[in-house]
PDB file of C-alpha atoms in Angstrom:
ATOM      1  CA  UNK A 618      11.074   4.250  21.394  1.00 38.00           C
ATOM      2  CA  UNK A 619      12.799   1.815  19.186  1.00 39.00           C
ATOM      3  CA  UNK A 620      15.405   3.181  16.663  1.00 39.00           C
ATOM      4  CA  UNK A 621      13.704   2.915  13.024  1.00 47.00           C
ATOM      5  CA  UNK A 622      17.092   2.942  11.600  1.00 49.00           C
ATOM      6  CA  UNK A 623      17.934  -0.383  13.225  1.00 48.00           C
ATOM      7  CA  UNK A 624      19.491  -2.792  10.959  1.00 40.00           C
ATOM      8  CA  UNK A 625      20.541  -5.013  14.057  1.00 39.00           C
ATOM      9  CA  UNK A 626      19.839  -8.768  14.319  1.00 36.00           C
ATOM     10  CA  UNK A 627      17.459 -10.663  11.936  1.00 37.00           C
ATOM     11  CA  UNK A 628      13.753 -10.522  11.101  1.00 45.00           C
ATOM     12  CA  UNK A 629      12.667 -12.961  13.408  1.00 37.00           C
ATOM     13  CA  UNK A 630      11.238 -15.169  10.487  1.00 38.00           C
ATOM     14  CA  UNK A 631      13.037 -15.857   7.261  1.00 40.00           C
ATOM     15  CA  UNK A 632      13.530 -12.341   5.385  1.00 43.00           C
ATOM     16  CA  UNK A 633      16.506 -13.829   3.438  1.00 42.00           C
ATOM     17  CA  UNK A 634      19.060 -11.086   3.254  1.00 36.00           C
ATOM     18  CA  UNK A 635      20.247 -12.094  -0.348  1.00 36.00           C
ATOM     19  CA  UNK A 636      22.674  -9.677  -1.934  1.00 37.00           C
ATOM     20  CA  UNK A 637      25.472  -9.215  -4.337  1.00 37.00           C
ATOM     21  CA  UNK A 638      28.077  -6.564  -5.268  1.00 39.00           C
ATOM     22  CA  UNK A 639      26.260  -3.762  -7.144  1.00 36.00           C
ATOM     23  CA  UNK A 640      27.196  -2.816 -10.594  1.00 39.00           C
ATOM     24  CA  UNK A 641      27.394   0.744 -11.708  1.00 35.00           C
ATOM     25  CA  UNK A 642      24.189   2.025 -12.440  1.00 29.00           C
ATOM     26  CA  UNK A 643      24.783   2.712 -16.134  1.00 33.00           C
ATOM     27  CA  UNK A 644      25.986  -0.843 -16.682  1.00 38.00           C
ATOM     28  CA  UNK A 645      22.848  -2.322 -14.620  1.00 35.00           C
ATOM     29  CA  UNK A 646      20.379  -0.323 -16.643  1.00 28.00           C
ATOM     30  CA  UNK A 647      22.196  -1.606 -19.799  1.00 34.00           C
ATOM     31  CA  UNK A 648      22.061  -5.149 -18.693  1.00 38.00           C
ATOM     32  CA  UNK A 649      18.256  -4.817 -17.886  1.00 38.00           C
ATOM     33  CA  UNK A 650      17.491  -3.182 -21.157  1.00 37.00           C
ATOM     34  CA  UNK A 651      16.054   0.045 -19.374  1.00 35.00           C
ATOM     35  CA  UNK A 652      15.652   2.830 -21.836  1.00 38.00           C
ATOM     36  CA  UNK A 653      17.554   6.152 -21.068  1.00 35.00           C
ATOM     37  CA  UNK A 654      14.280   7.974 -19.961  1.00 42.00           C
ATOM     38  CA  UNK A 655      13.976   5.085 -17.237  1.00 38.00           C
ATOM     39  CA  UNK A 656      17.335   6.278 -15.377  1.00 33.00           C
ATOM     40  CA  UNK A 657      15.332   8.384 -13.009  1.00 39.00           C
ATOM     41  CA  UNK A 658      13.495   5.350 -11.524  1.00 43.00           C
ATOM     42  CA  UNK A 659      16.695   3.784 -10.581  1.00 39.00           C
ATOM     43  CA  UNK A 660      18.709   6.733  -9.505  1.00 37.00           C
ATOM     44  CA  UNK A 661      19.859   5.123  -6.424  1.00 40.00           C
ATOM     45  CA  UNK A 662      21.283   1.815  -6.200  1.00 38.00           C
ATOM     46  CA  UNK A 663      18.768  -0.468  -4.529  1.00 37.00           C
ATOM     47  CA  UNK A 664      21.098  -3.657  -4.051  1.00 39.00           C
ATOM     48  CA  UNK A 665      22.547  -1.643  -1.152  1.00 41.00           C
ATOM     49  CA  UNK A 666      20.980  -3.085   2.008  1.00 40.00           C
ATOM     50  CA  UNK A 667      21.190   0.395   3.826  1.00 45.00           C
ATOM     51  CA  UNK A 668      22.240   3.667   2.150  1.00 43.00           C
ATOM     52  CA  UNK A 669      23.748   6.521   4.194  1.00 39.00           C
ATOM     53  CA  UNK A 670      21.427   8.773   2.650  1.00 44.00           C
ATOM     54  CA  UNK A 671      18.244   6.805   3.678  1.00 44.00           C
ATOM     55  CA  UNK A 672      17.070   8.943   6.333  1.00 46.00           C
ATOM     56  CA  UNK A 673      13.819   8.149   8.196  1.00 47.00           C
ATOM     57  CA  UNK A 674      12.366  10.472  10.763  1.00 52.00           C
ATOM     58  CA  UNK A 675      12.479   9.222  14.372  1.00 60.00           C
ATOM     59  CA  UNK A 676       8.681   9.031  14.939  1.00 60.00           C
ATOM     60  CA  UNK A 677       6.869   8.612  18.247  1.00 66.00           C
ATOM     61  CA  UNK A 678       4.135   6.093  18.633  1.00 66.00           C
ATOM     62  CA  UNK A 679       1.265   8.340  17.787  1.00 68.00           C
ATOM     63  CA  UNK A 680       3.030   9.744  14.816  1.00 73.00           C
ATOM     64  CA  UNK A 681       3.054   6.391  13.041  1.00 79.00           C
ATOM     65  CA  UNK A 682      -0.463   7.066  11.764  1.00 87.00           C
ATOM     66  CA  UNK A 683       0.112  10.920  10.933  1.00 91.00           C
ATOM     67  CA  UNK A 684      -1.121  11.748   7.275  1.00 94.00           C
ATOM     68  CA  UNK A 685       0.979  13.561   4.868  1.00 94.00           C
ATOM     69  CA  UNK A 686       0.184  17.339   4.462  1.00 94.00           C
ATOM     70  CA  UNK A 687      -1.325  18.123   1.210  1.00 94.00           C
ATOM     71  CA  UNK A 688       1.900  19.535  -0.301  1.00 96.00           C
ATOM     72  CA  UNK A 689       3.603  16.171   0.634  1.00 96.00           C
ATOM     73  CA  UNK A 690       0.868  14.364  -0.986  1.00 96.00           C
ATOM     74  CA  UNK A 691       1.101  16.359  -4.275  1.00 96.00           C
ATOM     75  CA  UNK A 692       4.830  15.505  -4.050  1.00 96.00           C
ATOM     76  CA  UNK A 693       4.091  11.830  -3.467  1.00 96.00           C
ATOM     77  CA  UNK A 694       1.707  11.676  -6.465  1.00 97.00           C
ATOM     78  CA  UNK A 695       4.472  12.903  -8.909  1.00 97.00           C
ATOM     79  CA  UNK A 696       6.589   9.685  -8.319  1.00 98.00           C
ATOM     80  CA  UNK A 697       6.367   6.691 -10.571  1.00 98.00           C
ATOM     81  CA  UNK A 698       6.415   3.140 -10.174  1.00 98.00           C
ATOM     82  CA  UNK A 699       7.247   0.042 -12.457  1.00 97.00           C
ATOM     83  CA  UNK A 700       4.546  -2.461 -13.501  1.00 97.00           C
ATOM     84  CA  UNK A 701       5.263  -6.240 -14.098  1.00 94.00           C
ATOM     85  CA  UNK A 702       5.869  -5.331 -17.737  1.00 94.00           C
ATOM     86  CA  UNK A 703       8.220  -2.474 -16.855  1.00 94.00           C
ATOM     87  CA  UNK A 704       5.839   0.190 -17.834  1.00 96.00           C
ATOM     88  CA  UNK A 705       6.043   3.219 -15.697  1.00 97.00           C
ATOM     89  CA  UNK A 706       2.932   4.261 -13.808  1.00 97.00           C
ATOM     90  CA  UNK A 707       2.203   7.511 -12.064  1.00 98.00           C
ATOM     91  CA  UNK A 708       1.765   6.608  -8.409  1.00 98.00           C
ATOM     92  CA  UNK A 709      -1.477   8.961  -8.371  1.00 97.00           C
ATOM     93  CA  UNK A 710      -3.151   6.627 -10.717  1.00 97.00           C
ATOM     94  CA  UNK A 711      -2.987   3.858  -8.374  1.00 97.00           C
ATOM     95  CA  UNK A 712      -5.047   6.019  -5.694  1.00 97.00           C
ATOM     96  CA  UNK A 713      -7.703   7.743  -7.611  1.00 93.00           C
ATOM     97  CA  UNK A 714     -10.492   6.783 -10.176  1.00 90.00           C
ATOM     98  CA  UNK A 715     -13.435   8.624 -11.771  1.00 86.00           C
ATOM     99  CA  UNK A 716     -15.866   6.064 -10.023  1.00 88.00           C
ATOM    100  CA  UNK A 717     -16.947   5.912  -6.146  1.00 89.00           C
ATOM    101  CA  UNK A 718     -14.091   3.641  -5.270  1.00 93.00           C
ATOM    102  CA  UNK A 719     -11.668   2.902  -2.268  1.00 97.00           C
ATOM    103  CA  UNK A 720      -8.110   2.056  -2.927  1.00 98.00           C
ATOM    104  CA  UNK A 721      -6.130   0.183  -0.683  1.00 98.00           C
ATOM    105  CA  UNK A 722      -2.145   0.166  -1.174  1.00 99.00           C
ATOM    106  CA  UNK A 723       0.149  -2.167   0.578  1.00 99.00           C
ATOM    107  CA  UNK A 724       3.766  -1.471   0.730  1.00 99.00           C
ATOM    108  CA  UNK A 725       5.588  -4.740   1.343  1.00 98.00           C
ATOM    109  CA  UNK A 726       9.348  -5.432   2.220  1.00 95.00           C
ATOM    110  CA  UNK A 727      11.664  -6.852  -0.299  1.00 93.00           C
ATOM    111  CA  UNK A 728      10.222  -9.527  -2.580  1.00 92.00           C
ATOM    112  CA  UNK A 729      12.238 -12.513  -0.606  1.00 88.00           C
ATOM    113  CA  UNK A 730      10.416 -11.727   2.863  1.00 91.00           C
ATOM    114  CA  UNK A 731       8.685 -14.640   4.260  1.00 90.00           C
ATOM    115  CA  UNK A 732       6.434 -12.282   6.498  1.00 93.00           C
ATOM    116  CA  UNK A 733       5.167 -10.238   3.620  1.00 95.00           C
ATOM    117  CA  UNK A 734       4.663 -13.500   1.506  1.00 92.00           C
ATOM    118  CA  UNK A 735       2.396 -14.645   4.311  1.00 94.00           C
ATOM    119  CA  UNK A 736       0.513 -11.166   4.204  1.00 96.00           C
ATOM    120  CA  UNK A 737      -0.149 -11.338   0.647  1.00 97.00           C
ATOM    121  CA  UNK A 738      -1.275 -14.754   0.870  1.00 95.00           C
ATOM    122  CA  UNK A 739      -3.576 -13.706   3.761  1.00 96.00           C
ATOM    123  CA  UNK A 740      -4.986 -10.947   1.625  1.00 97.00           C
ATOM    124  CA  UNK A 741      -5.489 -13.381  -1.437  1.00 96.00           C
ATOM    125  CA  UNK A 742      -7.267 -15.716   0.614  1.00 95.00           C
ATOM    126  CA  UNK A 743      -9.404 -13.385   3.022  1.00 96.00           C
ATOM    127  CA  UNK A 744      -9.914 -10.212   0.673  1.00 96.00           C
ATOM    128  CA  UNK A 745     -10.663 -11.602  -2.879  1.00 96.00           C
ATOM    129  CA  UNK A 746     -11.535  -9.164  -5.406  1.00 96.00           C
ATOM    130  CA  UNK A 747     -15.068 -10.543  -5.566  1.00 95.00           C
ATOM    131  CA  UNK A 748     -15.632  -9.634  -1.805  1.00 95.00           C
ATOM    132  CA  UNK A 749     -13.975  -6.306  -2.317  1.00 95.00           C
ATOM    133  CA  UNK A 750     -16.282  -5.631  -5.180  1.00 94.00           C
ATOM    134  CA  UNK A 751     -19.398  -6.312  -2.774  1.00 93.00           C
ATOM    135  CA  UNK A 752     -17.861  -3.459  -0.174  1.00 93.00           C
ATOM    136  CA  UNK A 753     -19.218  -0.063  -0.126  1.00 90.00           C
ATOM    137  CA  UNK A 754     -17.574   1.851  -1.769  1.00 94.00           C
ATOM    138  CA  UNK A 755     -16.305  -0.934  -4.064  1.00 95.00           C
ATOM    139  CA  UNK A 756     -12.550  -1.720  -3.005  1.00 97.00           C
ATOM    140  CA  UNK A 757      -9.369  -2.151  -4.950  1.00 97.00           C
ATOM    141  CA  UNK A 758      -5.994  -3.560  -3.581  1.00 98.00           C
ATOM    142  CA  UNK A 759      -2.634  -2.621  -4.840  1.00 98.00           C
ATOM    143  CA  UNK A 760       0.783  -4.030  -3.612  1.00 99.00           C
ATOM    144  CA  UNK A 761       3.947  -2.117  -4.070  1.00 99.00           C
ATOM    145  CA  UNK A 762       7.583  -3.543  -3.374  1.00 98.00           C
ATOM    146  CA  UNK A 763      10.981  -2.115  -3.232  1.00 96.00           C
ATOM    147  CA  UNK A 764      12.920  -4.557  -5.311  1.00 92.00           C
ATOM    148  CA  UNK A 765      13.477  -5.304  -9.222  1.00 92.00           C
ATOM    149  CA  UNK A 766      10.223  -5.209 -11.205  1.00 93.00           C
ATOM    150  CA  UNK A 767      11.658  -8.263 -13.087  1.00 90.00           C
ATOM    151  CA  UNK A 768      10.805 -10.286  -9.842  1.00 91.00           C
ATOM    152  CA  UNK A 769       7.004  -9.347 -10.114  1.00 93.00           C
ATOM    153  CA  UNK A 770       5.564 -12.160 -12.427  1.00 91.00           C
ATOM    154  CA  UNK A 771       7.207 -15.010 -10.514  1.00 89.00           C
ATOM    155  CA  UNK A 772       6.036 -13.335  -7.316  1.00 92.00           C
ATOM    156  CA  UNK A 773       2.485 -13.305  -8.491  1.00 94.00           C
ATOM    157  CA  UNK A 774       2.796 -16.875  -9.319  1.00 91.00           C
ATOM    158  CA  UNK A 775       3.984 -17.921  -6.046  1.00 89.00           C
ATOM    159  CA  UNK A 776       1.484 -16.155  -4.049  1.00 93.00           C
ATOM    160  CA  UNK A 777      -1.504 -16.592  -6.268  1.00 94.00           C
ATOM    161  CA  UNK A 778      -1.995 -12.918  -5.855  1.00 96.00           C
ATOM    162  CA  UNK A 779      -5.019 -11.541  -7.815  1.00 97.00           C
ATOM    163  CA  UNK A 780      -4.192  -7.874  -7.313  1.00 98.00           C
ATOM    164  CA  UNK A 781      -1.566  -5.538  -9.509  1.00 98.00           C
ATOM    165  CA  UNK A 782       1.901  -5.512  -8.051  1.00 98.00           C
ATOM    166  CA  UNK A 783       4.251  -2.630  -8.798  1.00 98.00           C
ATOM    167  CA  UNK A 784       7.877  -1.753  -7.853  1.00 97.00           C
ATOM    168  CA  UNK A 785       9.247   1.157  -6.286  1.00 97.00           C
ATOM    169  CA  UNK A 786      13.124   0.121  -6.388  1.00 94.00           C
ATOM    170  CA  UNK A 787      14.450   3.457  -6.069  1.00 95.00           C
ATOM    171  CA  UNK A 788      12.243   3.567  -2.866  1.00 96.00           C
ATOM    172  CA  UNK A 789      11.190   7.156  -3.351  1.00 96.00           C
ATOM    173  CA  UNK A 790       7.570   6.490  -2.028  1.00 98.00           C
ATOM    174  CA  UNK A 791       9.058   4.715   0.882  1.00 97.00           C
ATOM    175  CA  UNK A 792      11.141   7.707   2.085  1.00 95.00           C
ATOM    176  CA  UNK A 793       8.534  10.327   1.366  1.00 95.00           C
ATOM    177  CA  UNK A 794       5.948   8.332   3.360  1.00 96.00           C
ATOM    178  CA  UNK A 795       8.603   7.983   6.438  1.00 93.00           C
ATOM    179  CA  UNK A 796       8.465   4.303   6.339  1.00 95.00           C
ATOM    180  CA  UNK A 797      10.981   2.944   8.907  1.00 93.00           C
ATOM    181  CA  UNK A 798      14.508   0.984   8.243  1.00 94.00           C
ATOM    182  CA  UNK A 799      14.382  -1.766  10.541  1.00 93.00           C
ATOM    183  CA  UNK A 800      14.861  -5.623  10.663  1.00 92.00           C
ATOM    184  CA  UNK A 801      13.349  -5.697  14.182  1.00 92.00           C
ATOM    185  CA  UNK A 802      10.956  -8.799  14.505  1.00 91.00           C
ATOM    186  CA  UNK A 803       7.627  -8.182  16.085  1.00 91.00           C
ATOM    187  CA  UNK A 804       6.980  -8.968  19.564  1.00 93.00           C
ATOM    188  CA  UNK A 805       4.627 -11.589  18.689  1.00 92.00           C
ATOM    189  CA  UNK A 806       4.376 -13.371  15.174  1.00 92.00           C
ATOM    190  CA  UNK A 807       1.201 -11.962  13.730  1.00 93.00           C
ATOM    191  CA  UNK A 808      -1.634 -14.249  12.674  1.00 94.00           C
ATOM    192  CA  UNK A 809      -0.866 -14.119   8.821  1.00 92.00           C
ATOM    193  CA  UNK A 810       2.743 -15.049   9.401  1.00 89.00           C
ATOM    194  CA  UNK A 811       1.264 -18.277  11.675  1.00 90.00           C
ATOM    195  CA  UNK A 812      -1.026 -19.067   9.258  1.00 88.00           C
ATOM    196  CA  UNK A 813       0.218 -18.133   5.716  1.00 84.00           C
ATOM    197  CA  UNK A 814       3.930 -17.800   6.024  1.00 75.00           C
ATOM    198  CA  UNK A 815       6.207 -20.913   5.141  1.00 67.00           C
ATOM    199  CA  UNK A 816       8.761 -22.531   6.953  1.00 64.00           C
ATOM    200  CA  UNK A 817      12.441 -21.342   6.909  1.00 59.00           C
ATOM    201  CA  UNK A 818      13.486 -24.015   4.312  1.00 63.00           C
ATOM    202  CA  UNK A 819      10.321 -23.662   2.178  1.00 62.00           C
ATOM    203  CA  UNK A 820      10.825 -19.895   2.032  1.00 60.00           C
ATOM    204  CA  UNK A 821      14.211 -20.533   1.138  1.00 62.00           C
ATOM    205  CA  UNK A 822      13.264 -22.702  -1.768  1.00 70.00           C
ATOM    206  CA  UNK A 823      10.741 -20.143  -2.732  1.00 67.00           C
ATOM    207  CA  UNK A 824      13.525 -17.414  -2.761  1.00 65.00           C
ATOM    208  CA  UNK A 825      15.857 -19.453  -4.914  1.00 66.00           C
ATOM    209  CA  UNK A 826      12.838 -20.396  -7.429  1.00 67.00           C
ATOM    210  CA  UNK A 827      12.203 -16.642  -7.633  1.00 66.00           C
ATOM    211  CA  UNK A 828      15.878 -15.855  -8.302  1.00 66.00           C
ATOM    212  CA  UNK A 829      16.029 -18.686 -10.767  1.00 64.00           C
ATOM    213  CA  UNK A 830      13.118 -17.697 -12.727  1.00 59.00           C
ATOM    214  CA  UNK A 831      14.246 -14.220 -12.996  1.00 53.00           C
ATOM    215  CA  UNK A 832      18.082 -14.229 -12.602  1.00 54.00           C
ATOM    216  CA  UNK A 833      18.078 -11.341 -10.235  1.00 55.00           C
ATOM    217  CA  UNK A 834      18.821 -11.150  -6.724  1.00 66.00           C
ATOM    218  CA  UNK A 835      17.582  -7.457  -6.361  1.00 83.00           C
ATOM    219  CA  UNK A 836      14.529  -8.261  -4.164  1.00 85.00           C
ATOM    220  CA  UNK A 837      15.137  -5.116  -2.149  1.00 89.00           C
ATOM    221  CA  UNK A 838      16.798  -3.759   0.848  1.00 92.00           C
ATOM    222  CA  UNK A 839      16.191  -6.103   3.746  1.00 90.00           C
ATOM    223  CA  UNK A 840      15.856  -3.188   6.309  1.00 94.00           C
ATOM    224  CA  UNK A 841      13.135  -1.312   4.319  1.00 96.00           C
ATOM    225  CA  UNK A 842       9.617  -1.896   6.022  1.00 96.00           C
ATOM    226  CA  UNK A 843       6.472  -0.517   4.530  1.00 97.00           C
ATOM    227  CA  UNK A 844       3.056   0.367   5.529  1.00 98.00           C
ATOM    228  CA  UNK A 845      -0.567   0.080   4.675  1.00 98.00           C
ATOM    229  CA  UNK A 846      -2.694   3.270   3.223  1.00 98.00           C
ATOM    230  CA  UNK A 847      -6.513   3.778   1.999  1.00 98.00           C
ATOM    231  CA  UNK A 848      -7.807   6.318  -0.105  1.00 98.00           C
ATOM    232  CA  UNK A 849     -11.789   6.874  -0.605  1.00 96.00           C
ATOM    233  CA  UNK A 850     -12.774   9.027  -3.446  1.00 93.00           C
ATOM    234  CA  UNK A 851      -8.940  10.460  -3.850  1.00 94.00           C
ATOM    235  CA  UNK A 852      -8.530  11.348  -0.401  1.00 96.00           C
ATOM    236  CA  UNK A 853      -6.151   9.623   1.885  1.00 97.00           C
ATOM    237  CA  UNK A 854      -8.132   8.292   4.877  1.00 96.00           C
ATOM    238  CA  UNK A 855      -5.647   5.958   6.862  1.00 96.00           C
ATOM    239  CA  UNK A 856      -2.106   5.321   7.005  1.00 97.00           C
ATOM    240  CA  UNK A 857      -0.361   2.694   8.979  1.00 96.00           C
ATOM    241  CA  UNK A 858       3.439   2.583   9.127  1.00 96.00           C
ATOM    242  CA  UNK A 859       4.935  -0.475  10.010  1.00 96.00           C
ATOM    243  CA  UNK A 860       7.263  -0.605  13.316  1.00 94.00           C
ATOM    244  CA  UNK A 861       8.843  -3.585  12.707  1.00 94.00           C
ATOM    245  CA  UNK A 862       9.401  -6.489   9.837  1.00 94.00           C
ATOM    246  CA  UNK A 863       5.955  -7.982  10.830  1.00 94.00           C
ATOM    247  CA  UNK A 864       3.635  -5.339  11.455  1.00 96.00           C
ATOM    248  CA  UNK A 865       1.145  -4.969   8.515  1.00 96.00           C
ATOM    249  CA  UNK A 866      -2.444  -4.373   9.615  1.00 96.00           C
ATOM    250  CA  UNK A 867      -4.048  -7.935  10.249  1.00 96.00           C
ATOM    251  CA  UNK A 868      -6.459  -8.572   7.616  1.00 96.00           C
ATOM    252  CA  UNK A 869      -9.376  -9.129  10.186  1.00 95.00           C
ATOM    253  CA  UNK A 870      -8.574  -5.507  11.466  1.00 96.00           C
ATOM    254  CA  UNK A 871      -8.364  -4.168   8.028  1.00 96.00           C
ATOM    255  CA  UNK A 872     -11.612  -5.593   7.195  1.00 95.00           C
ATOM    256  CA  UNK A 873     -13.151  -4.124  10.408  1.00 96.00           C
ATOM    257  CA  UNK A 874     -11.654  -0.783   9.530  1.00 96.00           C
ATOM    258  CA  UNK A 875     -13.450  -0.899   5.977  1.00 96.00           C
ATOM    259  CA  UNK A 876     -16.730  -1.714   7.512  1.00 94.00           C
ATOM    260  CA  UNK A 877     -16.368   1.299  10.001  1.00 95.00           C
ATOM    261  CA  UNK A 878     -15.829   3.353   6.832  1.00 94.00           C
ATOM    262  CA  UNK A 879     -18.488   1.994   5.123  1.00 92.00           C
ATOM    263  CA  UNK A 880     -21.138   2.893   8.365  1.00 93.00           C
ATOM    264  CA  UNK A 881     -19.750   6.344   8.580  1.00 91.00           C
ATOM    265  CA  UNK A 882     -20.424   6.872   4.874  1.00 88.00           C
ATOM    266  CA  UNK A 883     -23.826   5.514   5.349  1.00 88.00           C
ATOM    267  CA  UNK A 884     -24.310   7.796   8.446  1.00 89.00           C
ATOM    268  CA  UNK A 885     -23.311  10.784   6.409  1.00 83.00           C
ATOM    269  CA  UNK A 886     -25.448  10.133   3.479  1.00 80.00           C
ATOM    270  CA  UNK A 887     -28.319   9.345   5.519  1.00 74.00           C
ATOM    271  CA  UNK A 888     -27.531  12.760   7.322  1.00 66.00           C
ATOM    272  CA  UNK A 889     -27.691  14.463   4.073  1.00 56.00           C
ATOM    273  CA  UNK A 890     -30.715  12.894   2.542  1.00 51.00           C
ATOM    274  CA  UNK A 891     -32.529  13.817   5.992  1.00 52.00           C
ATOM    275  CA  UNK A 892     -31.628  17.319   5.540  1.00 54.00           C
ATOM    276  CA  UNK A 893     -32.649  17.202   1.914  1.00 52.00           C
ATOM    277  CA  UNK A 894     -35.977  15.644   2.998  1.00 55.00           C
ATOM    278  CA  UNK A 895     -36.524  18.317   5.348  1.00 55.00           C
ATOM    279  CA  UNK A 896     -35.871  21.075   3.025  1.00 53.00           C
ATOM    280  CA  UNK A 897     -38.146  19.555   0.503  1.00 55.00           C
ATOM    281  CA  UNK A 898     -40.831  19.252   2.944  1.00 55.00           C
ATOM    282  CA  UNK A 899     -40.652  22.801   4.362  1.00 54.00           C
ATOM    283  CA  UNK A 900     -40.702  23.742   0.349  1.00 57.00           C
ATOM    284  CA  UNK A 901     -44.044  21.623  -0.157  1.00 63.00           C
ATOM    285  CA  UNK A 902     -45.577  23.267   3.234  1.00 59.00           C
ATOM    286  CA  UNK A 903     -44.523  26.772   1.749  1.00 54.00           C
ATOM    287  CA  UNK A 904     -45.962  26.098  -1.626  1.00 64.00           C
ATOM    288  CA  UNK A 905     -49.146  24.547   0.113  1.00 65.00           C
ATOM    289  CA  UNK A 906     -49.492  27.776   2.106  1.00 59.00           C
ATOM    290  CA  UNK A 907     -49.307  29.788  -0.976  1.00 55.00           C
ATOM    291  CA  UNK A 908     -51.853  28.276  -2.634  1.00 65.00           C
ATOM    292  CA  UNK A 909     -54.402  28.386   0.293  1.00 65.00           C
ATOM    293  CA  UNK A 910     -53.297  32.091   0.510  1.00 54.00           C
ATOM    294  CA  UNK A 911     -53.962  32.540  -3.298  1.00 62.00           C
ATOM    295  CA  UNK A 912     -57.378  30.889  -3.121  1.00 61.00           C
ATOM    296  CA  UNK A 913     -58.641  33.023  -0.366  1.00 52.00           C
ATOM    297  CA  UNK A 914     -57.536  36.364  -1.954  1.00 55.00           C
ATOM    298  CA  UNK A 915     -59.420  35.239  -5.330  1.00 59.00           C
ATOM    299  CA  UNK A 916     -62.584  34.846  -3.650  1.00 55.00           C
TER     300      UNK A 916
END
């Protein structure tokens, strides 16, 4: 089992560990024009590549898919993320809705990561909103990064991403979900990297453009990896934690999972309808028997 706090080596592909000396928290918030009530969102210095208090459980292989407990989920739902317009949004609102809907939440690495750039491009090309709306249940995708939210508009422009993107710069959600800290590369480059990621120099230029438009280097800690989660009707059904810097679920595997969930929902509803039809049939038979009995007694 690899050490999930591993900060040794590179990401295999360009992860661009751009950093800078961090300003004091109060000065940073003042520079970025955050109001005082937003201090809690940036309570930790997210420019640091690896903080000593960022503890990640040493998970066994079969624990990477374990779902949080009910209490852990309630704690998770209280966390706020930041939108591209710097509005605070409750994480719970990204996972639940009034209608019958499935919510996929993708936690990416830092905004300069070439691997995650490729993954967002793959999702955009192979799982567009028009396709997701035709699934059963209708499906929404949300992406969350761990860098400065000021980078989001330019990131959306670069990736062509049609989904909502939010930031968790304090990494509260990442820690509560037990996401690993590692720069270890995948054993084999995933398909989304081979097909959609840029070359080293192209991603370097993309990163410079991202910095140039925003004036920010706070893409998020290089060592922080994420994961992929699925909610259906407000209940968490699936959790995949990344084991390395290129371990998002392949889009083809994600689509297969969505189809399996659809078949399971159909099977359950079919079973329920069969039971209801059987009950109705028995009720009708009973009513017919009563009618015949009444006719006999009236003769």
